[in-house]
Amino acid sequence: MTDSRVNLRQPWLAALLAFLLPGLGHWYQGRRFKAAVFSAGILILFGWGQVLGEGQATYSRLVLRTSADSPQFSAQPPVSKTSYGFWAQVLVGLPAFPALLQEARFNAIDKSVGFLDSEIRSDFVGALIETTRQGDLRTPVTGTLQLSPTRPEGSRTVQGELKAGTVDGGTVSYRLGGEIQLGRAVFGSPRRSIECRLVDEAGNFLSARIEGTISRGFFNWYMAPLDSMELDRLHGSLSRQYDVAAVLTWIAGLLNLMAIWDAAQGPAYGYGDEDRGEGEGSGSGGGGSGGGDGDADAASVKA
């Protein structure tokens, strides 16, 4: 039963506002203290989970790896499945909505895969792969990468160089050219996959290539769908901290579900929930009844 002393105004509107932002529905109703408690508690809990999970604890879909190739190199939307944890996270409202926007961007055909439309300057982490008679020889490489398309409007062929550090603290440069393999622009990883061939000074291809990752812009990976490889990296890097981060965001969403209910229905046990039958029975007991009759007799005598 709702408490008649609490002005819920328009309950459906209060519930909607409470869903969009924790505490907003209570603020609309004039219940400012509860609004502050719900807003601070739920948003801090959700935000702390995001911090512990390095911004990757919330995502709406998990990308499935259907082949040995990275799904980042697929121009078509990769196969994915729903993240069931997101059903709890989305109850936080607007703070979780970027995941839905990123899902829509992710599901679009990505024309940037294998195509460079502007210059890239980024750090590089990966490997230098040399093809020999005995097979591929992989050498770990880190450094800075600079690539530009061969045509001003963009192209699949590029030119540039990789400056990598050496064991003795020096720097070695590798010329890059030919066709580029560039990962999807929107993907749930701060690192974007890249592959490119090595060329000599005359532009002739060498029997070597680089494979690795470069930085991806924050707005292209935050809350975007990620794959199992990225999940493995997060668990390897953060261990149980990542699980704790995910659970905190789930709890925040479920707590806001309670806040939404409170905004729509008021306190769970409010004024007027007392058992009136028991109250009347106790009032008509021996002592109470006798006292009442005595008062009535006294009033009669005076009259």
PDB file of C-alpha atoms in Angstrom:
ATOM      1  CA  MET A   1       0.000   0.000   0.000  1.00  0.00           C
ATOM      2  CA  THR A   2       1.340   3.428  -0.890  1.00  0.00           C
ATOM      3  CA  ASP A   3       1.853   6.061   1.781  1.00  0.00           C
ATOM      4  CA  SER A   4      -0.779   8.785   1.415  1.00  0.00           C
ATOM      5  CA  ARG A   5       1.609  11.257   3.030  1.00  0.00           C
ATOM      6  CA  VAL A   6       4.088  10.873   0.092  1.00  0.00           C
ATOM      7  CA  ASN A   7       3.205  12.893  -3.004  1.00  0.00           C
ATOM      8  CA  LEU A   8       4.254  10.632  -5.892  1.00  0.00           C
ATOM      9  CA  ARG A   9       3.002  13.191  -8.458  1.00  0.00           C
ATOM     10  CA  GLN A  10       2.944  11.256 -11.761  1.00  0.00           C
ATOM     11  CA  PRO A  11       4.261   7.792 -10.749  1.00  0.00           C
ATOM     12  CA  TRP A  12       4.906   6.646 -14.333  1.00  0.00           C
ATOM     13  CA  LEU A  13       6.952   9.760 -15.062  1.00  0.00           C
ATOM     14  CA  ALA A  14       8.859   9.401 -11.786  1.00  0.00           C
ATOM     15  CA  ALA A  15       9.665   5.778 -12.642  1.00  0.00           C
ATOM     16  CA  LEU A  16      10.878   6.772 -16.108  1.00  0.00           C
ATOM     17  CA  LEU A  17      13.096   9.513 -14.691  1.00  0.00           C
ATOM     18  CA  ALA A  18      14.439   7.106 -12.057  1.00  0.00           C
ATOM     19  CA  PHE A  19      15.344   4.678 -14.835  1.00  0.00           C
ATOM     20  CA  LEU A  20      17.070   7.317 -16.944  1.00  0.00           C
ATOM     21  CA  LEU A  21      19.208   8.531 -14.043  1.00  0.00           C
ATOM     22  CA  PRO A  22      19.269   7.123 -10.506  1.00  0.00           C
ATOM     23  CA  GLY A  23      17.610   9.539  -8.066  1.00  0.00           C
ATOM     24  CA  LEU A  24      16.069  11.770 -10.737  1.00  0.00           C
ATOM     25  CA  GLY A  25      12.567  10.403 -10.189  1.00  0.00           C
ATOM     26  CA  HIS A  26      12.750  11.065  -6.441  1.00  0.00           C
ATOM     27  CA  TRP A  27      14.051  14.577  -7.082  1.00  0.00           C
ATOM     28  CA  TYR A  28      11.026  15.205  -9.308  1.00  0.00           C
ATOM     29  CA  GLN A  29       8.777  14.047  -6.449  1.00  0.00           C
ATOM     30  CA  GLY A  30      10.459  16.366  -3.984  1.00  0.00           C
ATOM     31  CA  ARG A  31      12.049  13.491  -2.048  1.00  0.00           C
ATOM     32  CA  ARG A  32      15.452  15.124  -2.155  1.00  0.00           C
ATOM     33  CA  PHE A  33      17.222  13.103   0.541  1.00  0.00           C
ATOM     34  CA  LYS A  34      16.337   9.800  -1.090  1.00  0.00           C
ATOM     35  CA  ALA A  35      17.306  11.250  -4.464  1.00  0.00           C
ATOM     36  CA  ALA A  36      20.774  12.105  -3.174  1.00  0.00           C
ATOM     37  CA  VAL A  37      21.232   8.691  -1.538  1.00  0.00           C
ATOM     38  CA  PHE A  38      20.133   6.723  -4.597  1.00  0.00           C
ATOM     39  CA  SER A  39      22.059   8.891  -7.043  1.00  0.00           C
ATOM     40  CA  ALA A  40      25.324   8.905  -5.126  1.00  0.00           C
ATOM     41  CA  GLY A  41      25.207   5.268  -4.056  1.00  0.00           C
ATOM     42  CA  ILE A  42      24.262   3.740  -7.413  1.00  0.00           C
ATOM     43  CA  LEU A  43      26.359   5.977  -9.655  1.00  0.00           C
ATOM     44  CA  ILE A  44      29.451   5.651  -7.465  1.00  0.00           C
ATOM     45  CA  LEU A  45      29.017   1.861  -7.436  1.00  0.00           C
ATOM     46  CA  PHE A  46      28.655   1.738 -11.225  1.00  0.00           C
ATOM     47  CA  GLY A  47      31.517   4.186 -11.784  1.00  0.00           C
ATOM     48  CA  TRP A  48      33.830   2.303  -9.448  1.00  0.00           C
ATOM     49  CA  GLY A  49      33.112  -0.897 -11.362  1.00  0.00           C
ATOM     50  CA  GLN A  50      34.011   0.869 -14.592  1.00  0.00           C
ATOM     51  CA  VAL A  51      37.270   2.126 -13.100  1.00  0.00           C
ATOM     52  CA  LEU A  52      38.249  -1.310 -11.759  1.00  0.00           C
ATOM     53  CA  GLY A  53      37.448  -2.854 -15.136  1.00  0.00           C
ATOM     54  CA  GLU A  54      39.503  -0.214 -16.993  1.00  0.00           C
ATOM     55  CA  GLY A  55      36.360   0.987 -18.762  1.00  0.00           C
ATOM     56  CA  GLN A  56      35.563  -2.435 -20.238  1.00  0.00           C
ATOM     57  CA  ALA A  57      33.238  -3.938 -17.632  1.00  0.00           C
ATOM     58  CA  THR A  58      30.102  -2.868 -19.541  1.00  0.00           C
ATOM     59  CA  TYR A  59      29.334  -4.126 -23.048  1.00  0.00           C
ATOM     60  CA  SER A  60      26.121  -5.277 -24.712  1.00  0.00           C
ATOM     61  CA  ARG A  61      27.441  -8.060 -26.952  1.00  0.00           C
ATOM     62  CA  LEU A  62      30.268 -10.613 -27.019  1.00  0.00           C
ATOM     63  CA  VAL A  63      31.912 -11.232 -30.409  1.00  0.00           C
ATOM     64  CA  LEU A  64      32.358 -14.893 -31.327  1.00  0.00           C
ATOM     65  CA  ARG A  65      35.572 -16.061 -32.986  1.00  0.00           C
ATOM     66  CA  THR A  66      34.396 -18.277 -35.847  1.00  0.00           C
ATOM     67  CA  SER A  67      37.814 -18.600 -37.513  1.00  0.00           C
ATOM     68  CA  ALA A  68      41.510 -18.213 -36.830  1.00  0.00           C
ATOM     69  CA  ASP A  69      41.429 -14.688 -38.260  1.00  0.00           C
ATOM     70  CA  SER A  70      40.769 -11.813 -35.902  1.00  0.00           C
ATOM     71  CA  PRO A  71      37.156 -10.523 -36.093  1.00  0.00           C
ATOM     72  CA  GLN A  72      38.693  -7.052 -36.192  1.00  0.00           C
ATOM     73  CA  PHE A  73      39.567  -7.700 -39.851  1.00  0.00           C
ATOM     74  CA  SER A  74      35.945  -8.371 -40.842  1.00  0.00           C
ATOM     75  CA  ALA A  75      34.266  -5.547 -42.764  1.00  0.00           C
ATOM     76  CA  GLN A  76      30.897  -7.232 -42.184  1.00  0.00           C
ATOM     77  CA  PRO A  77      29.555  -7.200 -38.601  1.00  0.00           C
ATOM     78  CA  PRO A  78      31.116 -10.219 -36.837  1.00  0.00           C
ATOM     79  CA  VAL A  79      28.896 -12.871 -35.287  1.00  0.00           C
ATOM     80  CA  SER A  80      28.068 -11.953 -31.697  1.00  0.00           C
ATOM     81  CA  LYS A  81      25.759 -12.921 -28.852  1.00  0.00           C
ATOM     82  CA  THR A  82      24.026 -10.996 -26.099  1.00  0.00           C
ATOM     83  CA  SER A  83      25.925 -10.242 -22.911  1.00  0.00           C
ATOM     84  CA  TYR A  84      23.480 -11.341 -20.208  1.00  0.00           C
ATOM     85  CA  GLY A  85      25.216  -9.189 -17.618  1.00  0.00           C
ATOM     86  CA  PHE A  86      24.206  -6.132 -19.637  1.00  0.00           C
ATOM     87  CA  TRP A  87      20.552  -6.802 -18.808  1.00  0.00           C
ATOM     88  CA  ALA A  88      21.394  -5.791 -15.241  1.00  0.00           C
ATOM     89  CA  GLN A  89      23.812  -3.005 -16.203  1.00  0.00           C
ATOM     90  CA  VAL A  90      21.325  -1.241 -18.498  1.00  0.00           C
ATOM     91  CA  LEU A  91      18.993  -0.664 -15.518  1.00  0.00           C
ATOM     92  CA  VAL A  92      21.431   2.080 -14.448  1.00  0.00           C
ATOM     93  CA  GLY A  93      19.989   4.089 -17.332  1.00  0.00           C
ATOM     94  CA  LEU A  94      21.898   6.749 -19.232  1.00  0.00           C
ATOM     95  CA  PRO A  95      25.384   5.779 -17.917  1.00  0.00           C
ATOM     96  CA  ALA A  96      24.985   2.400 -19.678  1.00  0.00           C
ATOM     97  CA  PHE A  97      23.381   3.714 -22.882  1.00  0.00           C
ATOM     98  CA  PRO A  98      26.728   4.251 -24.712  1.00  0.00           C
ATOM     99  CA  ALA A  99      26.899   0.450 -25.010  1.00  0.00           C
ATOM    100  CA  LEU A 100      23.732   0.491 -27.134  1.00  0.00           C
ATOM    101  CA  LEU A 101      25.131   3.271 -29.319  1.00  0.00           C
ATOM    102  CA  GLN A 102      28.394   1.390 -29.764  1.00  0.00           C
ATOM    103  CA  GLU A 103      26.469  -1.771 -30.648  1.00  0.00           C
ATOM    104  CA  ALA A 104      24.653   0.119 -33.428  1.00  0.00           C
ATOM    105  CA  ARG A 105      27.956   1.481 -34.757  1.00  0.00           C
ATOM    106  CA  PHE A 106      29.544  -1.961 -34.498  1.00  0.00           C
ATOM    107  CA  ASN A 107      26.721  -3.591 -36.498  1.00  0.00           C
ATOM    108  CA  ALA A 108      27.285  -1.298 -39.481  1.00  0.00           C
ATOM    109  CA  ILE A 109      29.493  -2.291 -42.409  1.00  0.00           C
ATOM    110  CA  ASP A 110      32.971  -0.922 -41.715  1.00  0.00           C
ATOM    111  CA  LYS A 111      34.581   0.460 -44.866  1.00  0.00           C
ATOM    112  CA  SER A 112      37.756   1.360 -42.969  1.00  0.00           C
ATOM    113  CA  VAL A 113      38.857  -2.303 -42.745  1.00  0.00           C
ATOM    114  CA  GLY A 114      41.836  -2.612 -45.074  1.00  0.00           C
ATOM    115  CA  PHE A 115      41.545   1.049 -46.035  1.00  0.00           C
ATOM    116  CA  LEU A 116      43.445   4.075 -44.774  1.00  0.00           C
ATOM    117  CA  ASP A 117      41.780   7.445 -45.259  1.00  0.00           C
ATOM    118  CA  SER A 118      44.185   9.632 -43.275  1.00  0.00           C
ATOM    119  CA  GLU A 119      47.628   9.560 -41.732  1.00  0.00           C
ATOM    120  CA  ILE A 120      48.281   7.381 -38.709  1.00  0.00           C
ATOM    121  CA  ARG A 121      50.791   8.223 -36.004  1.00  0.00           C
ATOM    122  CA  SER A 122      50.691   5.818 -33.080  1.00  0.00           C
ATOM    123  CA  ASP A 123      52.666   3.567 -30.798  1.00  0.00           C
ATOM    124  CA  PHE A 124      53.032   0.009 -32.084  1.00  0.00           C
ATOM    125  CA  VAL A 125      53.187  -3.280 -30.195  1.00  0.00           C
ATOM    126  CA  GLY A 126      53.589  -6.502 -32.117  1.00  0.00           C
ATOM    127  CA  ALA A 127      56.075  -8.590 -34.028  1.00  0.00           C
ATOM    128  CA  LEU A 128      58.353  -8.464 -37.054  1.00  0.00           C
ATOM    129  CA  ILE A 129      57.814 -11.650 -39.069  1.00  0.00           C
ATOM    130  CA  GLU A 130      60.524 -12.743 -41.500  1.00  0.00           C
ATOM    131  CA  THR A 131      59.795 -15.575 -43.921  1.00  0.00           C
ATOM    132  CA  THR A 132      62.719 -18.016 -44.171  1.00  0.00           C
ATOM    133  CA  ARG A 133      63.216 -21.508 -45.539  1.00  0.00           C
ATOM    134  CA  GLN A 134      62.756 -22.871 -42.051  1.00  0.00           C
ATOM    135  CA  GLY A 135      59.459 -20.989 -41.628  1.00  0.00           C
ATOM    136  CA  ASP A 136      58.369 -17.680 -40.153  1.00  0.00           C
ATOM    137  CA  LEU A 137      60.734 -16.077 -37.657  1.00  0.00           C
ATOM    138  CA  ARG A 138      58.905 -13.786 -35.210  1.00  0.00           C
ATOM    139  CA  THR A 139      60.713 -11.022 -33.340  1.00  0.00           C
ATOM    140  CA  PRO A 140      58.831  -8.933 -30.737  1.00  0.00           C
ATOM    141  CA  VAL A 141      58.798  -5.251 -31.678  1.00  0.00           C
ATOM    142  CA  THR A 142      57.642  -2.057 -29.947  1.00  0.00           C
ATOM    143  CA  GLY A 143      58.030   1.441 -31.281  1.00  0.00           C
ATOM    144  CA  THR A 144      56.282   4.260 -33.091  1.00  0.00           C
ATOM    145  CA  LEU A 145      54.429   3.872 -36.375  1.00  0.00           C
ATOM    146  CA  GLN A 146      53.746   6.442 -39.100  1.00  0.00           C
ATOM    147  CA  LEU A 147      51.608   5.522 -42.099  1.00  0.00           C
ATOM    148  CA  SER A 148      49.878   7.562 -44.789  1.00  0.00           C
ATOM    149  CA  PRO A 149      47.724   6.559 -47.776  1.00  0.00           C
ATOM    150  CA  THR A 150      49.292   6.689 -51.214  1.00  0.00           C
ATOM    151  CA  ARG A 151      46.390   8.854 -52.430  1.00  0.00           C
ATOM    152  CA  PRO A 152      45.040  11.999 -50.731  1.00  0.00           C
ATOM    153  CA  GLU A 153      41.460  10.677 -50.676  1.00  0.00           C
ATOM    154  CA  GLY A 154      42.577   7.447 -49.051  1.00  0.00           C
ATOM    155  CA  SER A 155      43.680   4.063 -50.379  1.00  0.00           C
ATOM    156  CA  ARG A 156      44.353   0.423 -49.566  1.00  0.00           C
ATOM    157  CA  THR A 157      48.043   0.927 -50.216  1.00  0.00           C
ATOM    158  CA  VAL A 158      50.185   2.866 -47.775  1.00  0.00           C
ATOM    159  CA  GLN A 159      53.685   4.140 -47.185  1.00  0.00           C
ATOM    160  CA  GLY A 160      55.512   4.957 -43.999  1.00  0.00           C
ATOM    161  CA  GLU A 161      57.939   3.638 -41.438  1.00  0.00           C
ATOM    162  CA  LEU A 162      58.230   1.925 -38.093  1.00  0.00           C
ATOM    163  CA  LYS A 163      60.837   3.129 -35.615  1.00  0.00           C
ATOM    164  CA  ALA A 164      61.513   0.327 -33.166  1.00  0.00           C
ATOM    165  CA  GLY A 165      63.748   0.125 -30.133  1.00  0.00           C
ATOM    166  CA  THR A 166      66.677  -2.275 -29.972  1.00  0.00           C
ATOM    167  CA  VAL A 167      68.070  -4.279 -27.092  1.00  0.00           C
ATOM    168  CA  ASP A 168      71.030  -1.909 -26.666  1.00  0.00           C
ATOM    169  CA  GLY A 169      68.721   1.124 -26.388  1.00  0.00           C
ATOM    170  CA  GLY A 170      69.109   2.262 -29.963  1.00  0.00           C
ATOM    171  CA  THR A 171      66.518   2.723 -32.708  1.00  0.00           C
ATOM    172  CA  VAL A 172      66.059   0.917 -35.997  1.00  0.00           C
ATOM    173  CA  SER A 173      63.751   2.031 -38.815  1.00  0.00           C
ATOM    174  CA  TYR A 174      61.730  -0.218 -41.127  1.00  0.00           C
ATOM    175  CA  ARG A 175      60.161   1.053 -44.326  1.00  0.00           C
ATOM    176  CA  LEU A 176      56.535   0.026 -44.810  1.00  0.00           C
ATOM    177  CA  GLY A 177      54.465  -0.168 -47.978  1.00  0.00           C
ATOM    178  CA  GLY A 178      51.928  -2.092 -50.002  1.00  0.00           C
ATOM    179  CA  GLU A 179      48.419  -3.055 -48.938  1.00  0.00           C
ATOM    180  CA  ILE A 180      47.408  -2.576 -45.336  1.00  0.00           C
ATOM    181  CA  GLN A 181      45.252  -4.736 -43.114  1.00  0.00           C
ATOM    182  CA  LEU A 182      43.562  -2.429 -40.606  1.00  0.00           C
ATOM    183  CA  GLY A 183      41.082  -3.549 -37.969  1.00  0.00           C
ATOM    184  CA  ARG A 184      37.540  -2.290 -37.473  1.00  0.00           C
ATOM    185  CA  ALA A 185      37.235   1.299 -36.298  1.00  0.00           C
ATOM    186  CA  VAL A 186      34.735   0.375 -33.539  1.00  0.00           C
ATOM    187  CA  PHE A 187      35.681  -2.591 -31.376  1.00  0.00           C
ATOM    188  CA  GLY A 188      35.864  -3.307 -27.664  1.00  0.00           C
ATOM    189  CA  SER A 189      39.618  -3.022 -27.313  1.00  0.00           C
ATOM    190  CA  PRO A 190      41.897  -0.007 -26.808  1.00  0.00           C
ATOM    191  CA  ARG A 191      44.194  -1.585 -29.410  1.00  0.00           C
ATOM    192  CA  ARG A 192      43.477  -1.782 -33.153  1.00  0.00           C
ATOM    193  CA  SER A 193      44.941  -4.637 -35.190  1.00  0.00           C
ATOM    194  CA  ILE A 194      47.230  -3.815 -38.103  1.00  0.00           C
ATOM    195  CA  GLU A 195      49.368  -5.704 -40.624  1.00  0.00           C
ATOM    196  CA  CYS A 196      51.710  -4.276 -43.251  1.00  0.00           C
ATOM    197  CA  ARG A 197      54.575  -5.369 -45.512  1.00  0.00           C
ATOM    198  CA  LEU A 198      58.196  -4.194 -45.342  1.00  0.00           C
ATOM    199  CA  VAL A 199      59.799  -2.620 -48.427  1.00  0.00           C
ATOM    200  CA  ASP A 200      63.297  -1.533 -49.376  1.00  0.00           C
ATOM    201  CA  GLU A 201      64.357   1.993 -50.388  1.00  0.00           C
ATOM    202  CA  ALA A 202      63.244   1.349 -53.961  1.00  0.00           C
ATOM    203  CA  GLY A 203      59.801   0.261 -52.810  1.00  0.00           C
ATOM    204  CA  ASN A 204      60.328  -3.447 -53.521  1.00  0.00           C
ATOM    205  CA  PHE A 205      58.641  -5.900 -51.171  1.00  0.00           C
ATOM    206  CA  LEU A 206      60.809  -7.754 -48.683  1.00  0.00           C
ATOM    207  CA  SER A 207      60.055 -11.196 -47.309  1.00  0.00           C
ATOM    208  CA  ALA A 208      58.967  -9.670 -44.018  1.00  0.00           C
ATOM    209  CA  ARG A 209      55.939  -7.990 -42.496  1.00  0.00           C
ATOM    210  CA  ILE A 210      54.717  -6.544 -39.223  1.00  0.00           C
ATOM    211  CA  GLU A 211      51.710  -7.739 -37.253  1.00  0.00           C
ATOM    212  CA  GLY A 212      50.501  -5.997 -34.142  1.00  0.00           C
ATOM    213  CA  THR A 213      48.287  -3.281 -32.726  1.00  0.00           C
ATOM    214  CA  ILE A 214      48.093   0.494 -32.590  1.00  0.00           C
ATOM    215  CA  SER A 215      46.076   2.789 -30.325  1.00  0.00           C
ATOM    216  CA  ARG A 216      42.331   3.085 -30.898  1.00  0.00           C
ATOM    217  CA  GLY A 217      40.463   6.280 -29.978  1.00  0.00           C
ATOM    218  CA  PHE A 218      38.551   6.220 -26.671  1.00  0.00           C
ATOM    219  CA  PHE A 219      35.149   6.854 -28.284  1.00  0.00           C
ATOM    220  CA  ASN A 220      35.703   3.892 -30.621  1.00  0.00           C
ATOM    221  CA  TRP A 221      36.308   1.287 -27.911  1.00  0.00           C
ATOM    222  CA  TYR A 222      34.519   2.457 -24.742  1.00  0.00           C
ATOM    223  CA  MET A 223      31.559   0.076 -24.061  1.00  0.00           C
ATOM    224  CA  ALA A 224      31.874  -1.397 -27.562  1.00  0.00           C
ATOM    225  CA  PRO A 225      31.321  -5.149 -28.189  1.00  0.00           C
ATOM    226  CA  LEU A 226      34.457  -7.137 -27.436  1.00  0.00           C
ATOM    227  CA  ASP A 227      35.608 -10.671 -28.182  1.00  0.00           C
ATOM    228  CA  SER A 228      36.837 -13.566 -26.068  1.00  0.00           C
ATOM    229  CA  MET A 229      40.474 -12.725 -26.824  1.00  0.00           C
ATOM    230  CA  GLU A 230      40.045  -9.288 -25.287  1.00  0.00           C
ATOM    231  CA  LEU A 231      38.291 -10.876 -22.298  1.00  0.00           C
ATOM    232  CA  ASP A 232      41.243 -13.247 -21.884  1.00  0.00           C
ATOM    233  CA  ARG A 233      43.611 -10.264 -21.966  1.00  0.00           C
ATOM    234  CA  LEU A 234      41.570  -8.442 -19.315  1.00  0.00           C
ATOM    235  CA  HIS A 235      41.457 -11.478 -17.040  1.00  0.00           C
ATOM    236  CA  GLY A 236      45.173 -11.997 -17.520  1.00  0.00           C
ATOM    237  CA  SER A 237      45.933  -8.348 -16.771  1.00  0.00           C
ATOM    238  CA  LEU A 238      43.439  -7.691 -13.970  1.00  0.00           C
ATOM    239  CA  SER A 239      42.759 -11.218 -12.669  1.00  0.00           C
ATOM    240  CA  ARG A 240      39.818 -11.293 -10.229  1.00  0.00           C
ATOM    241  CA  GLN A 241      39.648  -7.509 -10.223  1.00  0.00           C
ATOM    242  CA  TYR A 242      37.821  -7.671 -13.554  1.00  0.00           C
ATOM    243  CA  ASP A 243      35.189 -10.054 -12.136  1.00  0.00           C
ATOM    244  CA  VAL A 244      34.682  -7.743  -9.158  1.00  0.00           C
ATOM    245  CA  ALA A 245      34.283  -4.802 -11.549  1.00  0.00           C
ATOM    246  CA  ALA A 246      31.590  -6.587 -13.553  1.00  0.00           C
ATOM    247  CA  VAL A 247      29.681  -7.626 -10.425  1.00  0.00           C
ATOM    248  CA  LEU A 248      29.694  -4.052  -9.083  1.00  0.00           C
ATOM    249  CA  THR A 249      28.078  -2.778 -12.287  1.00  0.00           C
ATOM    250  CA  TRP A 250      25.456  -5.541 -12.117  1.00  0.00           C
ATOM    251  CA  ILE A 251      24.617  -4.700  -8.516  1.00  0.00           C
ATOM    252  CA  ALA A 252      24.310  -1.008  -9.386  1.00  0.00           C
ATOM    253  CA  GLY A 253      21.720  -1.819 -12.049  1.00  0.00           C
ATOM    254  CA  LEU A 254      19.717  -4.100  -9.749  1.00  0.00           C
ATOM    255  CA  LEU A 255      19.763  -1.490  -6.986  1.00  0.00           C
ATOM    256  CA  ASN A 256      18.331   1.063  -9.389  1.00  0.00           C
ATOM    257  CA  LEU A 257      15.511  -1.369 -10.143  1.00  0.00           C
ATOM    258  CA  MET A 258      14.525  -1.021  -6.485  1.00  0.00           C
ATOM    259  CA  ALA A 259      14.783   2.764  -6.782  1.00  0.00           C
ATOM    260  CA  ILE A 260      12.516   2.717  -9.845  1.00  0.00           C
ATOM    261  CA  TRP A 261       9.921   0.705  -7.900  1.00  0.00           C
ATOM    262  CA  ASP A 262      10.123   3.101  -4.965  1.00  0.00           C
ATOM    263  CA  ALA A 263       9.599   6.073  -7.273  1.00  0.00           C
ATOM    264  CA  ALA A 264       6.521   4.451  -8.824  1.00  0.00           C
ATOM    265  CA  GLN A 265       4.915   2.948  -5.712  1.00  0.00           C
ATOM    266  CA  GLY A 266       6.366   4.853  -2.791  1.00  0.00           C
ATOM    267  CA  PRO A 267       7.732   3.195   0.375  1.00  0.00           C
ATOM    268  CA  ALA A 268       7.223  -0.558   0.475  1.00  0.00           C
ATOM    269  CA  TYR A 269       5.563  -0.338   3.919  1.00  0.00           C
ATOM    270  CA  GLY A 270       4.002   3.030   4.425  1.00  0.00           C
ATOM    271  CA  TYR A 271       1.377   4.706   6.553  1.00  0.00           C
ATOM    272  CA  GLY A 272      -1.898   2.801   6.458  1.00  0.00           C
ATOM    273  CA  ASP A 273      -0.418  -0.698   6.369  1.00  0.00           C
ATOM    274  CA  GLU A 274      -1.299  -1.443   9.984  1.00  0.00           C
ATOM    275  CA  ASP A 275      -3.610  -4.382  10.755  1.00  0.00           C
ATOM    276  CA  ARG A 276      -6.810  -2.549  11.724  1.00  0.00           C
ATOM    277  CA  GLY A 277      -8.524  -5.750  12.888  1.00  0.00           C
ATOM    278  CA  GLU A 278      -5.950  -6.343  15.578  1.00  0.00           C
ATOM    279  CA  GLY A 279      -6.088  -2.699  16.669  1.00  0.00           C
ATOM    280  CA  GLU A 280      -9.843  -2.796  17.141  1.00  0.00           C
ATOM    281  CA  GLY A 281      -9.693  -6.092  19.046  1.00  0.00           C
ATOM    282  CA  SER A 282      -7.148  -4.790  21.521  1.00  0.00           C
ATOM    283  CA  GLY A 283      -9.138  -1.591  22.019  1.00  0.00           C
ATOM    284  CA  SER A 284     -12.278  -3.516  22.952  1.00  0.00           C
ATOM    285  CA  GLY A 285     -10.587  -5.590  25.647  1.00  0.00           C
ATOM    286  CA  GLY A 286     -11.648  -5.725  29.290  1.00  0.00           C
ATOM    287  CA  GLY A 287      -9.724  -2.741  30.662  1.00  0.00           C
ATOM    288  CA  GLY A 288     -10.223  -0.624  27.553  1.00  0.00           C
ATOM    289  CA  SER A 289     -13.908  -1.472  27.392  1.00  0.00           C
ATOM    290  CA  GLY A 290     -14.500  -0.802  31.093  1.00  0.00           C
ATOM    291  CA  GLY A 291     -12.734   2.535  30.848  1.00  0.00           C
ATOM    292  CA  GLY A 292     -14.912   3.512  27.940  1.00  0.00           C
ATOM    293  CA  ASP A 293     -18.169   2.556  29.733  1.00  0.00           C
ATOM    294  CA  GLY A 294     -17.137   4.461  32.841  1.00  0.00           C
ATOM    295  CA  ASP A 295     -16.575   7.609  30.833  1.00  0.00           C
ATOM    296  CA  ALA A 296     -19.968   7.212  29.195  1.00  0.00           C
ATOM    297  CA  ASP A 297     -21.717   6.810  32.614  1.00  0.00           C
ATOM    298  CA  ALA A 298     -19.978   9.875  33.973  1.00  0.00           C
ATOM    299  CA  ALA A 299     -21.115  11.867  30.996  1.00  0.00           C
ATOM    300  CA  SER A 300     -24.723  10.677  31.584  1.00  0.00           C
ATOM    301  CA  VAL A 301     -24.695  11.744  35.244  1.00  0.00           C
ATOM    302  CA  LYS A 302     -23.439  15.198  34.346  1.00  0.00           C
ATOM    303  CA  ALA A 303     -26.065  15.498  31.703  1.00  0.00           C
TER     304      ALA A 303
END
